[in-house]
Short mmCIF file of C-alpha atoms in Angstrom, two decimals:
data_model
loop_
_atom_site.label_atom_id
_atom_site.label_comp_id
_atom_site.label_asym_id
_atom_site.label_seq_id
_atom_site.Cartn_x
_atom_site.Cartn_y
_atom_site.Cartn_z
CA MET A 164 0.00 0.00 0.00
CA ARG A 165 2.91 2.36 0.65
CA LEU A 166 3.91 2.04 -3.04
CA PHE A 167 0.57 3.71 -3.88
CA GLY A 168 1.24 6.50 -1.38
CA VAL A 169 -1.38 5.15 1.05
CA GLY A 170 -0.71 5.74 4.74
CA LEU A 171 -2.09 4.35 7.99
CA SER A 172 -5.56 5.89 7.63
CA GLY A 173 -5.96 4.69 4.03
CA ILE A 174 -4.80 1.18 4.89
CA ASN A 175 -7.30 0.94 7.75
CA ILE A 176 -10.15 2.17 5.52
CA PHE A 177 -9.26 -0.42 2.87
CA CYS A 178 -9.01 -3.25 5.41
CA ALA A 179 -12.35 -2.29 6.99
CA MET A 180 -14.27 -1.96 3.71
CA MET A 181 -12.87 -5.27 2.47
CA ASP A 182 -13.69 -6.77 5.89
CA LEU A 183 -10.08 -7.88 6.33
CA GLY A 184 -9.98 -6.95 9.99
CA PRO A 185 -9.62 -3.80 12.11
CA GLY A 186 -6.42 -2.71 10.33
CA LEU A 187 -3.11 -1.69 11.88
CA SER A 188 -2.26 0.06 15.11
CA LYS A 189 0.08 3.05 15.06
CA SER A 190 2.91 1.15 16.70
CA GLY A 191 2.52 -1.79 14.31
CA TYR A 192 2.39 0.52 11.28
CA TYR A 193 5.56 2.41 12.22
CA SER A 194 7.35 -0.83 13.09
CA ILE A 195 6.65 -2.06 9.54
CA LEU A 196 7.84 1.30 8.13
CA ASP A 197 11.14 0.92 10.02
CA THR A 198 11.63 -2.54 8.50
CA ILE A 199 10.92 -1.18 5.00
CA HIS A 200 13.32 1.72 5.61
CA ILE A 201 16.16 -0.61 6.62
CA ALA A 202 15.63 -2.73 3.50
CA VAL A 203 15.42 0.29 1.17
CA LYS A 204 18.55 1.85 2.70
CA SER A 205 20.62 -1.31 2.28
CA VAL A 206 19.54 -1.78 -1.36
CA ALA A 207 20.19 1.91 -2.09
CA LYS A 208 23.77 1.65 -0.79
CA VAL A 209 24.47 -1.28 -3.13
CA LEU A 210 23.01 0.61 -6.10
CA PHE A 211 24.99 3.78 -5.27
CA ARG A 212 28.26 1.80 -5.15
CA LYS A 213 27.43 0.20 -8.50
CA ALA A 214 26.63 3.62 -10.03
CA ALA A 215 29.92 5.02 -8.68
CA GLN A 216 31.87 2.16 -10.29
CA GLU A 217 30.16 2.82 -13.63
CA GLU A 218 31.01 6.51 -13.35
CA LYS A 219 34.67 5.70 -12.55
CA LYS A 220 34.93 3.48 -15.62
CA ALA A 221 33.32 6.10 -17.90
CA ASN A 222 35.50 8.82 -16.38
CA GLU A 223 38.66 6.82 -17.12
CA GLN A 224 37.54 6.22 -20.72
CA GLU A 225 37.33 10.01 -21.15
CA GLY A 226 41.03 10.29 -20.24
CA ASN A 227 40.59 11.42 -16.62
CA ILE A 228 41.86 9.95 -13.36
CA ALA A 229 39.39 7.14 -12.63
CA ASP A 230 38.49 7.96 -9.02
CA GLU A 231 38.33 11.76 -9.48
CA ILE A 232 34.88 12.11 -10.96
CA THR A 233 32.52 14.95 -11.92
CA VAL A 234 29.09 15.24 -10.31
CA SER A 235 26.15 17.61 -10.36
CA GLY A 236 24.16 18.30 -7.23
CA ASP A 237 20.74 19.71 -6.51
CA GLY A 238 18.30 20.01 -3.65
CA SER A 239 14.56 19.64 -3.39
CA TRP A 240 12.14 20.45 -0.59
CA ALA A 241 8.90 18.97 0.72
CA LYS A 242 7.05 22.21 -0.05
CA ARG A 243 7.68 25.46 -1.88
CA GLY A 244 9.27 28.40 -0.13
CA PHE A 245 12.06 28.32 2.40
CA THR A 246 10.24 27.17 5.52
CA SER A 247 10.14 23.47 4.65
CA LEU A 248 11.04 21.08 7.45
CA LEU A 249 12.25 18.38 5.04
CA GLY A 250 14.68 18.47 2.13
CA ILE A 251 16.57 16.01 -0.06
CA VAL A 252 19.92 16.51 -1.81
CA SER A 253 21.32 14.25 -4.53
CA LEU A 254 24.54 13.87 -6.54
CA ILE A 255 24.46 12.58 -10.13
CA GLY A 256 27.40 11.31 -12.19
CA LYS A 257 28.29 13.31 -15.31
CA TYR A 258 28.80 10.38 -17.71
CA SER A 259 26.57 7.66 -16.25
CA ASN A 260 23.67 10.05 -15.49
CA LYS A 261 22.95 7.89 -12.44
CA VAL A 262 22.34 8.96 -8.85
CA ILE A 263 25.52 8.32 -6.88
CA ASP A 264 24.45 9.54 -3.45
CA VAL A 265 21.40 10.94 -1.69
CA ILE A 266 20.89 12.53 1.70
CA VAL A 267 17.70 13.56 3.50
CA LYS A 268 17.84 16.64 5.74
CA SER A 269 15.19 17.13 8.41
CA LYS A 270 14.51 19.81 11.00
CA VAL A 271 11.94 17.71 12.83
CA CYS A 272 11.65 14.39 14.64
CA LYS A 273 8.17 13.15 15.54
CA ALA A 274 9.48 11.02 18.38
CA CYS A 275 11.27 14.01 19.95
CA GLU A 276 8.13 16.18 19.66
CA LYS A 277 6.45 14.03 22.32
CA TRP A 278 9.09 15.17 24.83
CA VAL A 279 8.81 18.92 24.21
CA GLY A 280 8.98 20.71 27.58
CA LYS A 281 10.37 17.62 29.34
CA GLU A 282 13.98 17.86 28.12
CA ASN A 283 15.39 18.30 31.65
CA LYS A 284 13.75 15.19 33.08
CA ASP A 285 15.73 12.01 33.78
CA GLU A 286 13.25 9.92 31.78
CA TYR A 287 13.95 11.99 28.67
CA LEU A 288 17.74 11.77 29.08
CA GLU A 289 17.54 7.98 29.41
CA TRP A 290 15.25 7.74 26.38
CA TYR A 291 17.40 10.07 24.26
CA GLU A 292 20.55 7.98 24.80
CA ASP A 293 18.95 5.12 22.86
CA HIS A 294 17.10 7.41 20.43
CA GLN A 295 20.05 9.66 19.51
CA THR A 296 21.43 7.36 16.80
CA GLU A 297 18.08 7.09 15.02
CA CYS A 298 16.80 10.66 15.51
CA THR A 299 15.56 12.06 12.19
CA ALA A 300 16.29 15.71 13.09
CA ASN A 301 19.72 16.08 11.44
CA HIS A 302 19.67 19.74 10.37
CA GLU A 303 19.95 23.06 12.18
CA GLY A 304 19.62 26.31 10.30
CA SER A 305 17.51 27.66 7.46
CA SER A 306 15.83 25.39 4.94
CA GLY A 307 17.92 26.93 2.15
CA LYS A 308 21.06 25.74 3.96
CA MET A 309 19.95 22.10 3.58
CA GLU A 310 21.42 21.88 0.07
CA VAL A 311 24.76 23.35 1.18
CA ASP A 312 25.08 21.10 4.25
CA GLY A 313 23.85 18.03 2.36
CA VAL A 314 26.40 18.37 -0.46
CA ILE A 315 29.27 18.95 1.97
CA GLU A 316 28.26 15.88 4.00
CA MET A 317 28.15 13.69 0.87
CA PHE A 318 31.57 14.98 -0.22
CA ARG A 319 32.98 14.06 3.22
CA ARG A 320 31.84 10.42 2.95
CA SER A 321 32.66 9.89 -0.75
CA VAL A 322 36.02 8.16 -0.20
CA GLU A 323 34.89 5.94 2.67
CA GLU A 324 31.57 4.79 1.19
CA LEU A 325 32.14 4.94 -2.59
CA GLY A 326 35.92 5.02 -3.06
CA VAL A 327 35.83 8.20 -5.18
CA LYS A 328 36.60 11.91 -4.92
CA TYR A 329 34.44 14.56 -6.50
CA LYS A 330 36.94 16.69 -8.42
CA LYS A 331 34.47 18.78 -10.41
CA TYR A 332 31.12 20.02 -9.20
CA ILE A 333 28.48 21.16 -11.72
CA VAL A 334 26.53 24.03 -10.17
CA ASP A 335 23.15 25.47 -11.12
CA GLY A 336 23.84 28.93 -9.72
CA ASP A 337 20.92 28.78 -7.27
CA SER A 338 22.94 28.29 -4.09
CA LYS A 339 26.32 29.11 -2.56
CA THR A 340 27.27 25.45 -2.29
CA TYR A 341 30.53 25.75 -4.23
CA LYS A 342 31.74 28.68 -2.10
CA ASN A 343 31.13 26.64 1.05
CA LEU A 344 32.82 23.58 -0.50
CA LEU A 345 35.98 25.60 -1.06
CA GLU A 346 35.90 26.86 2.52
CA ALA A 347 35.43 23.31 3.85
CA ASN A 348 38.44 22.07 1.77
CA ILE A 349 37.36 18.46 2.30
CA TYR A 350 40.15 16.81 0.27
CA ASN A 351 42.91 19.17 1.48
CA ASN A 352 43.41 20.40 -2.12
CA ASP A 353 44.08 16.82 -3.29
CA PRO A 354 42.31 17.48 -5.57
CA LYS A 355 40.95 21.02 -5.28
CA VAL A 356 37.26 20.99 -6.17
CA GLU A 357 36.59 22.81 -9.44
CA LYS A 358 33.35 24.43 -10.54
CA ASN A 359 31.57 23.75 -13.82
CA GLU A 360 28.53 25.78 -14.85
CA CYS A 361 25.41 23.86 -15.88
CA VAL A 362 24.78 24.90 -19.50
CA LEU A 363 21.01 24.53 -19.20
CA HIS A 364 20.85 26.82 -16.17
CA VAL A 365 23.07 29.40 -17.91
CA LYS A 366 20.72 29.32 -20.92
CA LYS A 367 17.72 29.61 -18.62
CA ARG A 368 19.15 32.65 -16.81
CA MET A 369 20.12 34.32 -20.10
CA TYR A 370 16.65 33.70 -21.52
CA ARG A 371 14.98 35.00 -18.35
CA ARG A 372 17.01 38.22 -18.37
CA VAL A 373 16.44 38.86 -22.09
CA LYS A 374 12.73 38.20 -21.55
CA GLU A 375 12.64 40.65 -18.62
CA ALA A 376 14.45 43.30 -20.68
CA LYS A 377 12.02 42.81 -23.55
CA LYS A 378 9.08 42.92 -21.16
CA THR A 379 10.32 46.17 -19.63
CA LEU A 380 10.81 47.74 -23.08
CA THR A 381 7.37 46.55 -24.22
CA GLN A 382 5.77 47.88 -21.04
CA LEU A 383 7.39 51.29 -21.60
CA GLN A 384 6.10 51.39 -25.16
CA LYS A 385 2.61 50.34 -24.05
CA ALA A 386 2.65 52.91 -21.25
CA LYS A 387 3.65 55.63 -23.72
CA LYS A 388 0.76 54.68 -26.04
CA LYS A 389 -1.69 54.65 -23.12
CA ILE A 390 -0.56 58.10 -21.98
CA GLU A 391 -0.89 59.48 -25.51
CA ALA A 392 -4.36 57.89 -25.87
CA ALA A 393 -5.44 59.29 -22.48
CA GLU A 394 -4.26 62.77 -23.43
CA GLU A 395 -6.11 62.57 -26.76
CA LYS A 396 -9.27 61.34 -25.03
CA SER A 397 -9.01 64.12 -22.46
CA LYS A 398 -8.78 66.73 -25.20
CA LYS A 399 -11.84 65.30 -26.98
CA THR A 400 -13.83 65.09 -23.73
CA LYS A 401 -13.09 68.70 -22.86
CA LYS A 402 -14.01 69.79 -26.38
CA ASN A 403 -17.30 67.81 -26.37
CA TYR A 404 -18.23 69.07 -22.90
CA LYS A 405 -17.54 72.65 -23.93
CA GLU A 406 -19.74 72.27 -27.02
CA GLU A 407 -22.53 70.59 -25.02
CA LYS A 408 -22.38 73.34 -22.40
CA GLU A 409 -22.72 76.02 -25.04
CA VAL A 410 -25.74 74.24 -26.63
CA THR A 411 -27.53 73.64 -23.29
CA ALA A 412 -26.84 77.23 -22.19
CA LYS A 413 -28.67 78.50 -25.26
CA LYS A 414 -31.66 76.18 -24.48
CA GLY A 415 -31.57 77.00 -20.75
CA VAL A 416 -31.22 73.29 -19.72
CA THR A 417 -28.75 72.06 -17.10
CA PRO A 418 -26.86 68.94 -18.23
CA LYS A 419 -27.67 65.84 -16.15
CA LYS A 420 -24.95 64.09 -14.26
CA GLY A 421 -24.29 60.51 -15.29
CA THR A 422 -25.73 57.82 -13.08
CA THR A 423 -24.21 54.47 -12.41
CA PRO A 424 -26.28 51.31 -11.93
CA LYS A 425 -26.43 49.95 -8.40
CA LYS A 426 -24.26 46.93 -7.80
CA THR A 427 -26.04 43.80 -6.64
CA ARG A 428 -24.41 41.02 -4.70
CA THR A 429 -25.34 37.43 -5.33
CA PRO A 430 -25.97 35.76 -2.00
CA LYS A 431 -23.70 32.85 -1.22
CA LYS A 432 -25.24 29.41 -1.44
CA ASP A 433 -25.82 27.66 1.86
CA THR A 434 -23.13 25.09 2.48
CA ILE A 435 -24.40 21.68 3.51
CA ASP A 436 -22.25 19.32 5.57
CA THR A 437 -22.25 16.27 3.32
CA GLU A 438 -19.30 14.67 5.14
CA SER A 439 -21.11 13.96 8.42
CA THR A 440 -21.77 10.34 7.47
CA LYS A 441 -19.05 9.76 4.88
CA ALA A 442 -18.17 6.20 5.89
CA THR A 443 -21.86 5.26 6.23
CA LYS A 444 -22.55 6.52 2.70
CA ILE A 445 -19.75 4.34 1.36
CA LEU A 446 -21.39 1.36 3.02
CA LYS A 447 -24.72 2.29 1.39
CA ILE A 448 -23.01 2.42 -2.03
CA LEU A 449 -21.48 -1.01 -1.45
CA GLU A 450 -24.89 -2.32 -0.35
CA VAL A 451 -26.51 -1.06 -3.58
CA MET A 452 -23.76 -2.86 -5.51
CA ASP A 453 -24.82 -6.10 -3.75
CA VAL A 454 -21.58 -6.25 -1.76
CA THR A 455 -21.99 -8.19 1.47
CA LEU A 456 -20.99 -6.00 4.41
CA GLY A 457 -19.03 -7.62 7.21
CA PRO A 458 -18.93 -6.62 10.89
CA CYS A 459 -15.52 -4.92 10.52
CA ALA A 460 -16.87 -2.50 7.89
CA VAL A 461 -19.89 -1.51 10.00
CA ALA A 462 -17.81 -1.08 13.17
CA PHE A 463 -15.26 1.00 11.30
CA ALA A 464 -17.95 3.31 9.86
CA LYS A 465 -19.17 4.17 13.37
CA SER A 466 -15.70 4.75 14.83
CA TYR A 467 -14.54 6.68 11.75
CA ASN A 468 -17.38 9.21 11.97
CA LYS A 469 -16.80 9.76 15.70
CA SER A 470 -13.06 10.34 15.25
CA ARG A 471 -13.63 12.61 12.24
CA ILE A 472 -16.09 14.81 14.14
CA ALA A 473 -13.72 15.01 17.13
CA LYS A 474 -10.84 16.08 14.86
CA ALA A 475 -13.01 18.68 13.12
CA GLU A 476 -14.14 20.17 16.44
CA ASN A 477 -10.56 20.30 17.68
CA ALA A 478 -9.35 21.94 14.45
CA THR A 479 -12.05 24.63 14.57
CA ALA A 480 -11.49 25.45 18.23
CA MET A 481 -10.07 28.94 18.82
CA SER A 482 -7.22 27.54 20.91
CA SER A 483 -6.15 25.31 17.99
CA LYS A 484 -6.34 28.20 15.51
CA GLU A 485 -4.29 30.46 17.76
CA ALA A 486 -1.74 27.69 18.29
CA ARG A 487 -1.39 27.17 14.51
CA LYS A 488 -0.95 30.90 13.92
CA SER A 489 1.65 31.04 16.69
CA ARG A 490 3.57 28.06 15.25
CA ARG A 491 3.60 29.60 11.76
CA ALA A 492 4.81 32.94 13.14
CA ASP A 493 7.53 31.17 15.15
CA LYS A 494 8.72 29.28 12.03
CA VAL A 495 8.93 32.47 9.97
CA ALA A 496 10.78 34.30 12.76
CA GLU A 497 13.17 31.36 13.20
CA ASN A 498 13.93 31.23 9.47
CA ASP A 499 14.48 35.01 9.35
CA ALA A 500 16.92 34.73 12.25
CA TYR A 501 18.83 31.92 10.48
CA GLU A 502 19.04 33.92 7.24
CA GLU A 503 20.27 36.98 9.13
CA ASP A 504 22.97 34.87 10.78
CA GLU A 505 23.95 32.75 7.72
CA GLY A 506 23.17 35.14 4.89
CA ILE A 507 21.01 34.05 1.97
CA LEU A 508 22.33 30.67 0.81
CA TYR A 509 19.66 29.72 -1.71
CA ALA A 510 17.96 31.90 -4.34
CA PRO A 511 17.69 31.90 -8.16
CA GLY A 512 21.02 32.94 -9.70
CA ILE A 513 22.62 33.69 -6.31
CA ASP A 514 25.95 32.14 -7.36
CA ASP A 515 26.25 34.17 -10.60
#
């Protein structure tokens, strides 16, 4: 089910409607996820080593030192903007076009969130000793800094894990990764990391700037035409008004002021809560389709509606709204403080 992007709630709905049982508990679900994660991680390491060997071979065929390869790096975030809590950074070989290494950067750990406000207690310290090695919060700083830190971390482990050094780094100009790589001097100038510009990003930036220049010029020309048209219209209006005034003065009639029609507002349609019995309606649909309903499906429909209503009431409570607003404001303030301390590390064309 995870291959389809279905989580715990979706799995439990499916199991209930198919009458396969009550579904999974939270602890059972996350235990299975941990097992999947371990398997995926081990397979990924094997594939990364294989991709690195292919890149070494192709690099040597191009007349370069085999283990001093060229890679391009880029970052991606869980959501747009620079307040994302999760980010991923990858390195791709120049000749093989295969992913050689990947790192996930996170500013949050769900397990640690349960202990917020209890960090000074002995129970937390005992728990954290075991949890520290598997804590998912591995990044401090702004979200834009995730790409910089991720690339540097992958460069540091390249020799140990893949048996290669990244001699040339293809940059996209959107972050100050290369500048920070030089400062880190990971290989002690053996070799010194060189920068290659990504041709596609150079083309994109050139096109964008030419387009902006053309747009500015076009806007100026349009503005000039609008001004000229407005001046011409003003002259005609004054002339027409003057002529009308002279005619009405002769007839002894005062010209009427123009009237504008009253604006009417269309009343909003009443919204009807059609979700109050969502699970029950699904059961009705299945019943019409001559599907035999089992006890698990009926029991789930009742519990699902109760939990959904409780969540909705909690979400609409003023305390919840204020808490969400406060959390958003805190995130923005935290990110602003990081950017003030670090400087802007990620923006379009920042490395030009």
